[in-house]
PDB file of C-alpha atoms in Angstrom:
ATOM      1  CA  UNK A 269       0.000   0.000   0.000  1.00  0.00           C
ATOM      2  CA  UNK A 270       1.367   3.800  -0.801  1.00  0.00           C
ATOM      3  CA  UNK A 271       2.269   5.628   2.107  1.00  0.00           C
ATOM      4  CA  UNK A 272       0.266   8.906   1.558  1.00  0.00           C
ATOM      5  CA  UNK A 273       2.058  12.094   2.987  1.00  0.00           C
ATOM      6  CA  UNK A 274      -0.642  13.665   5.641  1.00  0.00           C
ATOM      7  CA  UNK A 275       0.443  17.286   4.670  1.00  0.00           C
ATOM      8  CA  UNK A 276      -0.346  17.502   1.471  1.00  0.00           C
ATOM      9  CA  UNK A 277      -2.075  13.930   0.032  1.00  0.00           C
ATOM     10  CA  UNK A 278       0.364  13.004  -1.978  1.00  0.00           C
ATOM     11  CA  UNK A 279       2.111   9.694  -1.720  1.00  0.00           C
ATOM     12  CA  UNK A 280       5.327   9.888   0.520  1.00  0.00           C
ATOM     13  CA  UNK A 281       7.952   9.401  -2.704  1.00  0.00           C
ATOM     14  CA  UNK A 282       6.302  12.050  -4.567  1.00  0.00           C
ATOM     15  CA  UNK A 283       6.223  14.878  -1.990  1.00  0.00           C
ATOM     16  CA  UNK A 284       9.628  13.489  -1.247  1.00  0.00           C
ATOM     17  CA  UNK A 285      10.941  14.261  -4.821  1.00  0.00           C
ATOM     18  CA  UNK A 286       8.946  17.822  -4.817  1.00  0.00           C
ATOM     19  CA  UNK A 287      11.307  18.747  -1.788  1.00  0.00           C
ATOM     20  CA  UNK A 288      13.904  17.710  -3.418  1.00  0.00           C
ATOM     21  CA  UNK A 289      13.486  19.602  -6.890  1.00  0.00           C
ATOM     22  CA  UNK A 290      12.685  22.337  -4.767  1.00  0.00           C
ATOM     23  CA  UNK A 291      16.001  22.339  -3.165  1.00  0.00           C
ATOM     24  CA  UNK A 292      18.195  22.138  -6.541  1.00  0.00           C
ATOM     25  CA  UNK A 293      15.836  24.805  -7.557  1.00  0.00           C
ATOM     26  CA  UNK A 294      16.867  27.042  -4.616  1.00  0.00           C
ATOM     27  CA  UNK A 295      20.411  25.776  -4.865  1.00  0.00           C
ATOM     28  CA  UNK A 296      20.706  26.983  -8.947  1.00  0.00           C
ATOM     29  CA  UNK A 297      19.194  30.559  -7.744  1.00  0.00           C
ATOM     30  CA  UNK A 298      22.061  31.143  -4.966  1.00  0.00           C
ATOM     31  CA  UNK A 299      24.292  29.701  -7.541  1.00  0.00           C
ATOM     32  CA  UNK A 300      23.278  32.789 -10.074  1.00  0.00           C
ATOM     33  CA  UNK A 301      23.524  34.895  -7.272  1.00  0.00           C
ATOM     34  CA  UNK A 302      19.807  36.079  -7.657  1.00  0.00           C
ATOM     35  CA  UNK A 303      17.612  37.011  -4.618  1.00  0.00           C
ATOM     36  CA  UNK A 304      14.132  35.394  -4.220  1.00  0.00           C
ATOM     37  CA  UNK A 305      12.517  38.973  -5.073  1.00  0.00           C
ATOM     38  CA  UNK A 306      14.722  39.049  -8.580  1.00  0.00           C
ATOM     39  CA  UNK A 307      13.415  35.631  -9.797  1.00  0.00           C
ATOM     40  CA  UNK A 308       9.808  36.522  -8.775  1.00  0.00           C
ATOM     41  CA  UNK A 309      10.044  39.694 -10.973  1.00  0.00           C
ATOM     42  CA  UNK A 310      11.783  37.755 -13.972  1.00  0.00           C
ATOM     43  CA  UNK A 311       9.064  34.883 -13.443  1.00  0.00           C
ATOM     44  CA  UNK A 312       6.065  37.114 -13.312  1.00  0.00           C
ATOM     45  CA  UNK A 313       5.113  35.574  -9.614  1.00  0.00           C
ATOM     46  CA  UNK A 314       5.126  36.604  -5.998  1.00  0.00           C
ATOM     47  CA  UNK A 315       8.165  36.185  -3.569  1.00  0.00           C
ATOM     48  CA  UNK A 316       5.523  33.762  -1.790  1.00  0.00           C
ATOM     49  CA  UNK A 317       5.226  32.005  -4.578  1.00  0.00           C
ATOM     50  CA  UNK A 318       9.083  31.480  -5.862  1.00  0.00           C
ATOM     51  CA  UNK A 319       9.432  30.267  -1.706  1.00  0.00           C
ATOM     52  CA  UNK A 320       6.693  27.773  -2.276  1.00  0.00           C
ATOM     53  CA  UNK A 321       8.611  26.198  -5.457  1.00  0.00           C
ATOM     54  CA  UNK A 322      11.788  26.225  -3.149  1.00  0.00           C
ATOM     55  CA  UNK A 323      10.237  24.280  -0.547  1.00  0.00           C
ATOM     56  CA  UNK A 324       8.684  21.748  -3.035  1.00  0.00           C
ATOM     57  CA  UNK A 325       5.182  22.366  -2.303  1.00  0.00           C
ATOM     58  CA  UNK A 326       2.585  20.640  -4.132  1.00  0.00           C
ATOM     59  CA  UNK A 327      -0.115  23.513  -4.455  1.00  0.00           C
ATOM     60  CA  UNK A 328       2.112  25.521  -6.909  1.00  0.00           C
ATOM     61  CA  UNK A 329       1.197  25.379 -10.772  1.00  0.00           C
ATOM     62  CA  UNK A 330       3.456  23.826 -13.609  1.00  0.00           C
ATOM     63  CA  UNK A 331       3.286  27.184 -15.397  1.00  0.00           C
ATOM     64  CA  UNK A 332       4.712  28.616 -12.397  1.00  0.00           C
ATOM     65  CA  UNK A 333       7.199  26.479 -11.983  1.00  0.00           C
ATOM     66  CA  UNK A 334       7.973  26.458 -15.505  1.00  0.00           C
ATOM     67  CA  UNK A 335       8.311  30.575 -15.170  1.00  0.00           C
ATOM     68  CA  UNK A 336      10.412  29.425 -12.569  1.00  0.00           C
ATOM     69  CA  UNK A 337      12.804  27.373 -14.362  1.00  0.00           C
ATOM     70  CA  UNK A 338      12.850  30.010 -16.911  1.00  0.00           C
ATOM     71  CA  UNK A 339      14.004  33.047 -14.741  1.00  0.00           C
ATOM     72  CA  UNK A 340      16.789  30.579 -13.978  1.00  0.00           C
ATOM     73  CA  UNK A 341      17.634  29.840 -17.359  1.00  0.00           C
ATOM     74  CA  UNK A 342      16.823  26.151 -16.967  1.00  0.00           C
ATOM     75  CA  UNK A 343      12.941  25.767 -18.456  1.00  0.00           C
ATOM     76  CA  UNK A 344      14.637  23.230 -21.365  1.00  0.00           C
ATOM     77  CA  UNK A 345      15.429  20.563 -17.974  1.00  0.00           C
ATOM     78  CA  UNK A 346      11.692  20.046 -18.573  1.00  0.00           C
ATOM     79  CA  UNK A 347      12.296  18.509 -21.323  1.00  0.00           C
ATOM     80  CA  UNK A 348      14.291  15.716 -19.634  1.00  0.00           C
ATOM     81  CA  UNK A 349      10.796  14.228 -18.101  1.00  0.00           C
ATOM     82  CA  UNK A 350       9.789  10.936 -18.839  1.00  0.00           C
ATOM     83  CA  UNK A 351      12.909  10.878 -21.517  1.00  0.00           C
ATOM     84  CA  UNK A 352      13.961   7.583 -20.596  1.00  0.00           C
ATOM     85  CA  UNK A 353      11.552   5.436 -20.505  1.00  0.00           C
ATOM     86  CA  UNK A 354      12.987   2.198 -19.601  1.00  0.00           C
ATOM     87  CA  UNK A 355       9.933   0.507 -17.916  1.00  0.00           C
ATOM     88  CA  UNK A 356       8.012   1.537 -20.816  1.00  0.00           C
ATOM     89  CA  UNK A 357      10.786   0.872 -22.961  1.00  0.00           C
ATOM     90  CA  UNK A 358      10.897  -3.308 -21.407  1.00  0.00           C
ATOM     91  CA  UNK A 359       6.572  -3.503 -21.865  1.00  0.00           C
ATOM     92  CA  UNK A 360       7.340  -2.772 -25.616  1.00  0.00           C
ATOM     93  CA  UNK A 361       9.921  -5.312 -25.652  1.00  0.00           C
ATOM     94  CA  UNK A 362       7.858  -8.125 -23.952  1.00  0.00           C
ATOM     95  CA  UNK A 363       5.011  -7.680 -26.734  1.00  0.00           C
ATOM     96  CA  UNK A 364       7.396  -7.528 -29.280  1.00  0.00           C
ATOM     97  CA  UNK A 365       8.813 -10.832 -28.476  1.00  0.00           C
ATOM     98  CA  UNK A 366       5.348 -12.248 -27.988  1.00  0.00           C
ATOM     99  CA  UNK A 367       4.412 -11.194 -31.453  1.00  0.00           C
ATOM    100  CA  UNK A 368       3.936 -14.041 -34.330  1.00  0.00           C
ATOM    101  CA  UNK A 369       4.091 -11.686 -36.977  1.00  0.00           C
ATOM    102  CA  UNK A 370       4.324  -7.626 -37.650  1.00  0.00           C
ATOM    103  CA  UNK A 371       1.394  -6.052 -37.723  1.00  0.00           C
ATOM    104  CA  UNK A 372      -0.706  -5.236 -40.960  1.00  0.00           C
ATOM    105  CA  UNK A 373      -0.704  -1.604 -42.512  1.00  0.00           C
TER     106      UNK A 373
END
């Protein structure tokens, strides 16, 4: 059974790994050397807001958090989702091989 997360209903990996994108998040703005308040103007957002993405919370929007990633120069990491596949990737593979023949077109 998932372990659901009391605070905000998500399952315990997934608020886990919000936290954590939030941190590398905060960790590439102090790397730039840009306040909270400067990547809230250059994202269109409140300071609230850009402090909500930091801490990984689950309320905040993807087109926030795409603005985000943006003001940081980093919205084309979103692009790296769901790139490799591999379960995916292993289903395909197991019907291939079950296969008698290629299909008709």
């Amino acid at each position: 059974m998932t372990r659901f997360s009391k605070a905000n209903w998500l399952p315990a990996q997934l608020a886990q790994n919000l936290t954590i994108v939030g941190e590398q998040i905060r960790l590439a703005r102090l790397r730039r050397d840009l306040s909270v308040e400067q990547v809230a103007e250059r994202a269109q957002c409140s300071r609230l807001t850009v402090s909500k993405v930091e801490k990984g919370l689950p309320t905040v929007s993807v087109g926030v958090l795409l603005r985000v990633l943006y003001a940081l120069q980093l919205d084309s990491d979103i692009l790296l989702l769901a790139r490799e596949d591999q379960l995916g990737r292993i289903i395909q593979d197991v019907e291939i091989k079950n296969k008698k023949r290629a299909s008709r077109k």
